[in-house]
Amino acid sequence: MPKIKDLPKVERPREKLIAKGAENLK
């Protein structure tokens, strides 16, 4: 799985939301 931080926010907005969800679960 590619690093979300390395991907532009505009290209992967959905993955960024998933990342935020993962951070909230931690």
XYZ file of C-alpha atoms in Angstrom:
26
model
C 0.000 0.000 0.000
C 1.479 3.372 -1.044
C 2.190 5.964 1.604
C -0.779 8.314 1.792
C 1.523 11.205 2.717
C 3.421 10.715 -0.557
C 0.203 11.002 -2.584
C -1.268 14.415 -3.444
C -4.344 15.295 -1.381
C -6.302 16.053 -4.554
C -5.524 12.674 -6.121
C -6.325 10.594 -3.038
C -8.946 12.477 -0.971
C -10.679 9.197 -0.150
C -7.484 7.587 1.147
C -6.821 10.676 3.249
C -10.240 10.310 4.873
C -9.449 6.654 5.616
C -6.142 7.752 7.150
C -7.962 10.265 9.366
C -10.367 7.533 10.452
C -7.440 5.273 11.336
C -5.865 8.059 13.386
C -9.132 8.587 15.261
C -9.327 4.866 16.084
C -5.821 4.889 17.576
